[in-house]
């Protein structure tokens, strides 16, 4: 499978409108430092596509049928693109946790077919086996373990640390090929709902051959500084995601 990072930012995206912090200023100079809100696609061995979160309008990046859409949670930065996508000309299943579901999407789903998922629910989509995992966030949130032909990959945002039950599931599968972890904030920053860069890397290093840091806020280190910090500390075991990045699992 191939993982396509369409959006790797936090709620505000980078640059945030009119913000003059160093992350936002840098992103106005270097296009690669810009970040759309979190949106990720998995392309299977059969070239089928599954979408995980829709933080942005996907039409410029992905113009194929979607086998299914999975939401991690209903915060606006993970569902914003759904408002437009629900008009697509093909019925598509939308799997999501129940908590804090968006009323507009549920009342007027158009061509989306919403279905509720709970931790440890398992779904087969094309060649993928997808397991929902409990995460630690402000609202009910699911991570996903995605397995295909003996190779596995996990998506772990938004979260602060991991619940014990999720550690247990993932440790049994370790080392995964890759894991994407919430790294919203800079090293040393403490937030009850999101990891900082060090917390995210420590989770990933225990579970996977490669850790990809994503869901990055403009409050984090500016792109080039962040890449330098991560490279010096963890070599190529930990990568900083960027919009347009492709990771082959
Ligand atoms: Zn988020
Ligand atoms: Zn900023
Ligand atoms: Zn969130």
PDB file of N, CA, C and O and ligand atoms in Angstrom, residues 11 72-78 137-139 141 157-159 182 193-194 215, ligand 3:
ATOM      1  N   UNK A  11      -5.368  22.476  12.956  1.00  0.00           N
ATOM      2  CA  UNK A  11      -6.627  23.159  12.615  1.00  0.00           C
ATOM      3  C   UNK A  11      -6.452  24.376  11.720  1.00  0.00           C
ATOM      4  O   UNK A  11      -7.239  24.596  10.812  1.00  0.00           O
ATOM      5  N   UNK A  72     -11.239  10.005  11.873  1.00  0.00           N
ATOM      6  CA  UNK A  72     -10.675   9.748  13.201  1.00  0.00           C
ATOM      7  C   UNK A  72     -11.594  10.344  14.265  1.00  0.00           C
ATOM      8  O   UNK A  72     -11.796   9.768  15.320  1.00  0.00           O
ATOM      9  N   UNK A  73     -12.122  11.526  13.974  1.00  0.00           N
ATOM     10  CA  UNK A  73     -13.059  12.197  14.874  1.00  0.00           C
ATOM     11  C   UNK A  73     -13.702  13.358  14.129  1.00  0.00           C
ATOM     12  O   UNK A  73     -13.362  13.631  12.982  1.00  0.00           O
ATOM     13  N   UNK A  74     -14.624  14.026  14.818  1.00  0.00           N
ATOM     14  CA  UNK A  74     -15.456  15.026  14.134  1.00  0.00           C
ATOM     15  C   UNK A  74     -14.981  16.465  14.346  1.00  0.00           C
ATOM     16  O   UNK A  74     -15.757  17.393  14.136  1.00  0.00           O
ATOM     17  N   UNK A  75     -13.760  16.689  14.780  1.00  0.00           N
ATOM     18  CA  UNK A  75     -13.272  18.077  14.840  1.00  0.00           C
ATOM     19  C   UNK A  75     -13.204  18.641  13.419  1.00  0.00           C
ATOM     20  O   UNK A  75     -12.906  17.921  12.463  1.00  0.00           O
ATOM     21  N   UNK A  76     -13.454  19.948  13.319  1.00  0.00           N
ATOM     22  CA  UNK A  76     -13.638  20.560  11.997  1.00  0.00           C
ATOM     23  C   UNK A  76     -12.436  20.382  11.082  1.00  0.00           C
ATOM     24  O   UNK A  76     -12.584  20.239   9.864  1.00  0.00           O
ATOM     25  N   UNK A  77     -11.223  20.339  11.658  1.00  0.00           N
ATOM     26  CA  UNK A  77     -10.035  20.235  10.794  1.00  0.00           C
ATOM     27  C   UNK A  77      -9.887  18.835  10.192  1.00  0.00           C
ATOM     28  O   UNK A  77      -8.986  18.603   9.389  1.00  0.00           O
ATOM     29  N   UNK A  78     -10.767  17.914  10.552  1.00  0.00           N
ATOM     30  CA  UNK A  78     -10.714  16.561   9.985  1.00  0.00           C
ATOM     31  C   UNK A  78     -11.923  16.269   9.093  1.00  0.00           C
ATOM     32  O   UNK A  78     -11.991  15.212   8.472  1.00  0.00           O
ATOM     33  N   UNK A 137      -8.107  11.919  23.249  1.00  0.00           N
ATOM     34  CA  UNK A 137      -8.277  13.272  22.717  1.00  0.00           C
ATOM     35  C   UNK A 137      -9.456  13.932  23.422  1.00  0.00           C
ATOM     36  O   UNK A 137     -10.105  13.317  24.264  1.00  0.00           O
ATOM     37  N   UNK A 138      -9.733  15.159  23.051  1.00  0.00           N
ATOM     38  CA  UNK A 138     -10.792  15.957  23.668  1.00  0.00           C
ATOM     39  C   UNK A 138     -12.184  15.361  23.441  1.00  0.00           C
ATOM     40  O   UNK A 138     -13.068  15.489  24.266  1.00  0.00           O
ATOM     41  N   UNK A 139     -12.360  14.735  22.272  1.00  0.00           N
ATOM     42  CA  UNK A 139     -13.633  14.083  21.921  1.00  0.00           C
ATOM     43  C   UNK A 139     -13.322  12.654  21.533  1.00  0.00           C
ATOM     44  O   UNK A 139     -12.157  12.295  21.350  1.00  0.00           O
ATOM     45  N   UNK A 141     -12.252   9.660  19.752  1.00  0.00           N
ATOM     46  CA  UNK A 141     -11.363   9.646  18.589  1.00  0.00           C
ATOM     47  C   UNK A 141     -10.820   8.246  18.345  1.00  0.00           C
ATOM     48  O   UNK A 141     -10.476   7.535  19.276  1.00  0.00           O
ATOM     49  N   UNK A 157      -3.677   9.897  15.129  1.00  0.00           N
ATOM     50  CA  UNK A 157      -4.001  11.271  15.508  1.00  0.00           C
ATOM     51  C   UNK A 157      -5.508  11.421  15.531  1.00  0.00           C
ATOM     52  O   UNK A 157      -6.182  10.623  14.887  1.00  0.00           O
ATOM     53  N   UNK A 158      -6.077  12.414  16.301  1.00  0.00           N
ATOM     54  CA  UNK A 158      -5.392  13.285  17.256  1.00  0.00           C
ATOM     55  C   UNK A 158      -5.315  12.559  18.597  1.00  0.00           C
ATOM     56  O   UNK A 158      -6.308  11.983  19.044  1.00  0.00           O
ATOM     57  N   UNK A 159      -4.169  12.691  19.268  1.00  0.00           N
ATOM     58  CA  UNK A 159      -4.038  11.989  20.530  1.00  0.00           C
ATOM     59  C   UNK A 159      -2.933  12.575  21.403  1.00  0.00           C
ATOM     60  O   UNK A 159      -1.996  13.182  20.897  1.00  0.00           O
ATOM     61  N   UNK A 182       0.429  11.993  15.850  1.00  0.00           N
ATOM     62  CA  UNK A 182       0.122  13.400  16.185  1.00  0.00           C
ATOM     63  C   UNK A 182       1.350  14.045  16.824  1.00  0.00           C
ATOM     64  O   UNK A 182       1.795  13.636  17.891  1.00  0.00           O
ATOM     65  N   UNK A 193      -4.344  17.353  25.005  1.00  0.00           N
ATOM     66  CA  UNK A 193      -5.041  16.645  23.916  1.00  0.00           C
ATOM     67  C   UNK A 193      -4.160  16.263  22.731  1.00  0.00           C
ATOM     68  O   UNK A 193      -4.613  15.554  21.835  1.00  0.00           O
ATOM     69  N   UNK A 194      -2.936  16.785  22.709  1.00  0.00           N
ATOM     70  CA  UNK A 194      -2.034  16.498  21.577  1.00  0.00           C
ATOM     71  C   UNK A 194      -0.623  16.231  22.082  1.00  0.00           C
ATOM     72  O   UNK A 194      -0.201  16.791  23.093  1.00  0.00           O
ATOM     73  N   UNK A 215       0.077  16.216  11.594  1.00  0.00           N
ATOM     74  CA  UNK A 215      -0.838  17.090  12.348  1.00  0.00           C
ATOM     75  C   UNK A 215      -0.011  18.183  13.047  1.00  0.00           C
ATOM     76  O   UNK A 215      -0.068  18.359  14.266  1.00  0.00           O
TER      77      UNK A 215
HETATM   78 ZN1  LIG B   3      -8.999  17.038  17.188  1.00  0.00          ZN
END
